[in-house]
Amino acid sequence: MAVTDPIADMLARLRNGHAALHKKVVMPASRVKTAIASILKDEGYIEDYASAAGEQGENLSVTLKYAKGRGIIAGLKRISKPGRRVYVGAEDIPRVQNGLGICIVSTSGGILSGEKARSSNMGGELLCEIW
């Protein structure tokens, strides 16, 4: 069955994996999901990620990160959705949880964290917030 919003599906799988204290979460891979996983790893929200061929195409395996028995990711929120796209300029990229979280922006230079997009003076589609 086709997924209408693959990014929301990825965020839901990460949220559910943390709630169930799973070590790994597996999902269908795409370039956007791999770029988001790369940002999450660079920012310290996940342990690692790997892409491998599966039975029905390529799969993305994300190793979740925990501290004191609790997930590092406290919250995930999809901002731009298929029914309502949200675009922001570089100066309008929000600070998430007063700088304790990150937002992910799809720019003309690729998918970047909010801080990198702001420092590069690049706006774009505001994909999600993570804290």
mmCIF file of C-alpha atoms in Angstrom:
data_model
loop_
_atom_site.group_PDB
_atom_site.id
_atom_site.type_symbol
_atom_site.label_atom_id
_atom_site.label_comp_id
_atom_site.label_asym_id
_atom_site.label_seq_id
_atom_site.Cartn_x
_atom_site.Cartn_y
_atom_site.Cartn_z
ATOM 1 C CA MET A 1 0.000 0.000 0.000
ATOM 2 C CA ALA A 2 1.319 3.446 -0.913
ATOM 3 C CA VAL A 3 2.080 5.981 1.802
ATOM 4 C CA THR A 4 0.715 9.482 1.159
ATOM 5 C CA ASP A 5 3.321 11.268 3.290
ATOM 6 C CA PRO A 6 6.616 9.324 3.577
ATOM 7 C CA ILE A 7 8.251 11.889 5.894
ATOM 8 C CA ALA A 8 5.338 11.727 8.360
ATOM 9 C CA ASP A 9 5.560 7.925 8.162
ATOM 10 C CA MET A 10 9.279 8.105 9.033
ATOM 11 C CA LEU A 11 8.608 10.399 12.003
ATOM 12 C CA ALA A 12 5.806 8.115 13.244
ATOM 13 C CA ARG A 13 8.084 5.069 13.025
ATOM 14 C CA LEU A 14 10.794 6.882 15.017
ATOM 15 C CA ARG A 15 8.246 8.016 17.633
ATOM 16 C CA ASN A 16 6.746 4.522 17.959
ATOM 17 C CA GLY A 17 10.180 2.883 18.104
ATOM 18 C CA HIS A 18 11.194 5.148 20.981
ATOM 19 C CA ALA A 19 7.923 4.497 22.816
ATOM 20 C CA ALA A 20 8.442 0.731 22.518
ATOM 21 C CA LEU A 21 12.174 1.026 23.407
ATOM 22 C CA HIS A 22 13.255 -0.672 20.169
ATOM 23 C CA LYS A 23 16.934 -0.650 19.292
ATOM 24 C CA LYS A 24 16.361 -0.301 15.531
ATOM 25 C CA VAL A 25 13.580 0.915 13.274
ATOM 26 C CA VAL A 26 13.353 -0.185 9.627
ATOM 27 C CA MET A 27 11.505 1.758 6.928
ATOM 28 C CA PRO A 28 11.480 2.106 3.140
ATOM 29 C CA ALA A 29 14.421 4.250 2.026
ATOM 30 C CA SER A 30 14.461 7.403 -0.079
ATOM 31 C CA ARG A 31 16.957 10.199 -0.627
ATOM 32 C CA VAL A 32 14.909 12.573 1.551
ATOM 33 C CA LYS A 33 14.669 10.077 4.433
ATOM 34 C CA THR A 34 18.401 9.343 4.202
ATOM 35 C CA ALA A 35 19.168 13.080 4.310
ATOM 36 C CA ILE A 36 16.910 13.523 7.363
ATOM 37 C CA ALA A 37 18.597 10.542 9.078
ATOM 38 C CA SER A 38 22.001 12.080 8.330
ATOM 39 C CA ILE A 39 20.965 15.359 9.987
ATOM 40 C CA LEU A 40 19.560 13.489 13.003
ATOM 41 C CA LYS A 41 22.857 11.610 13.385
ATOM 42 C CA ASP A 42 24.942 14.795 13.044
ATOM 43 C CA GLU A 43 22.796 16.532 15.679
ATOM 44 C CA GLY A 44 23.011 13.530 18.056
ATOM 45 C CA TYR A 45 19.369 12.403 17.993
ATOM 46 C CA ILE A 46 20.066 8.904 16.617
ATOM 47 C CA GLU A 47 22.984 6.506 17.016
ATOM 48 C CA ASP A 48 23.424 5.498 13.372
ATOM 49 C CA TYR A 49 21.622 4.710 10.135
ATOM 50 C CA ALA A 50 22.274 2.331 7.258
ATOM 51 C CA SER A 51 20.684 1.641 3.917
ATOM 52 C CA ALA A 52 20.392 -1.925 2.624
ATOM 53 C CA ALA A 53 18.546 -3.788 -0.104
ATOM 54 C CA GLY A 54 15.440 -5.565 1.129
ATOM 55 C CA GLU A 55 12.783 -7.829 -0.353
ATOM 56 C CA GLN A 56 10.683 -4.957 -1.739
ATOM 57 C CA GLY A 57 13.378 -2.400 -2.511
ATOM 58 C CA GLU A 58 15.848 -0.482 -0.408
ATOM 59 C CA ASN A 59 15.320 -0.166 3.359
ATOM 60 C CA LEU A 60 16.644 2.417 5.784
ATOM 61 C CA SER A 61 17.598 1.045 9.206
ATOM 62 C CA VAL A 62 17.870 3.641 11.986
ATOM 63 C CA THR A 63 19.546 2.769 15.304
ATOM 64 C CA LEU A 64 17.814 4.732 18.049
ATOM 65 C CA LYS A 65 19.645 6.459 20.885
ATOM 66 C CA TYR A 66 18.662 6.307 24.557
ATOM 67 C CA ALA A 67 19.854 7.980 27.753
ATOM 68 C CA LYS A 68 18.910 6.608 31.176
ATOM 69 C CA GLY A 69 16.274 4.354 29.642
ATOM 70 C CA ARG A 70 14.508 7.206 27.825
ATOM 71 C CA GLY A 71 14.672 8.165 24.188
ATOM 72 C CA ILE A 72 16.814 11.145 23.223
ATOM 73 C CA ILE A 73 14.015 12.405 20.965
ATOM 74 C CA ALA A 74 11.319 13.963 23.147
ATOM 75 C CA GLY A 75 9.078 15.112 20.308
ATOM 76 C CA LEU A 76 8.648 15.110 16.547
ATOM 77 C CA LYS A 77 6.300 17.353 14.588
ATOM 78 C CA ARG A 78 5.591 17.410 10.860
ATOM 79 C CA ILE A 79 5.147 21.027 9.731
ATOM 80 C CA SER A 80 4.738 21.066 5.932
ATOM 81 C CA LYS A 81 2.183 18.466 4.878
ATOM 82 C CA PRO A 82 0.939 17.333 1.462
ATOM 83 C CA GLY A 83 -2.294 19.299 1.932
ATOM 84 C CA ARG A 84 -0.637 22.427 3.306
ATOM 85 C CA ARG A 85 2.936 23.207 2.327
ATOM 86 C CA VAL A 86 4.823 25.663 4.537
ATOM 87 C CA TYR A 87 7.649 27.736 3.069
ATOM 88 C CA VAL A 88 9.889 30.104 5.038
ATOM 89 C CA GLY A 89 12.592 32.588 4.195
ATOM 90 C CA ALA A 90 16.011 32.320 5.830
ATOM 91 C CA GLU A 91 15.130 34.996 8.400
ATOM 92 C CA ASP A 92 11.835 33.247 9.283
ATOM 93 C CA ILE A 93 13.274 29.800 10.116
ATOM 94 C CA PRO A 94 12.018 29.128 13.664
ATOM 95 C CA ARG A 95 14.066 28.315 16.746
ATOM 96 C CA VAL A 96 12.696 25.079 18.184
ATOM 97 C CA GLN A 97 12.251 24.912 21.970
ATOM 98 C CA ASN A 98 14.454 28.012 22.436
ATOM 99 C CA GLY A 99 17.375 26.360 20.654
ATOM 100 C CA LEU A 100 17.083 22.950 22.345
ATOM 101 C CA GLY A 101 15.588 21.354 19.229
ATOM 102 C CA ILE A 102 16.128 21.530 15.494
ATOM 103 C CA CYS A 103 14.015 22.052 12.431
ATOM 104 C CA ILE A 104 14.736 20.488 9.063
ATOM 105 C CA VAL A 105 14.390 22.579 5.910
ATOM 106 C CA SER A 106 14.365 21.462 2.279
ATOM 107 C CA THR A 107 16.327 24.144 0.402
ATOM 108 C CA SER A 108 17.678 24.546 -3.104
ATOM 109 C CA GLY A 109 21.032 23.437 -1.646
ATOM 110 C CA GLY A 110 19.598 20.197 -0.270
ATOM 111 C CA ILE A 111 18.008 19.211 3.021
ATOM 112 C CA LEU A 112 19.596 21.153 5.890
ATOM 113 C CA SER A 113 19.083 21.736 9.588
ATOM 114 C CA GLY A 114 17.507 25.079 10.440
ATOM 115 C CA GLU A 115 20.759 26.530 11.786
ATOM 116 C CA LYS A 116 22.748 25.625 8.665
ATOM 117 C CA ALA A 117 20.015 26.966 6.390
ATOM 118 C CA ARG A 118 19.856 30.222 8.381
ATOM 119 C CA SER A 119 23.646 30.663 8.341
ATOM 120 C CA SER A 120 23.710 29.925 4.580
ATOM 121 C CA ASN A 121 20.877 32.458 4.104
ATOM 122 C CA MET A 122 18.689 29.830 2.419
ATOM 123 C CA GLY A 123 14.956 29.475 2.929
ATOM 124 C CA GLY A 124 12.770 26.636 1.748
ATOM 125 C CA GLU A 125 10.111 24.158 2.767
ATOM 126 C CA LEU A 126 9.942 23.623 6.538
ATOM 127 C CA LEU A 127 9.690 19.828 6.791
ATOM 128 C CA CYS A 128 9.632 19.069 10.520
ATOM 129 C CA GLU A 129 10.714 19.985 14.042
ATOM 130 C CA ILE A 130 12.540 17.647 16.420
ATOM 131 C CA TRP A 131 13.294 18.236 20.099
#
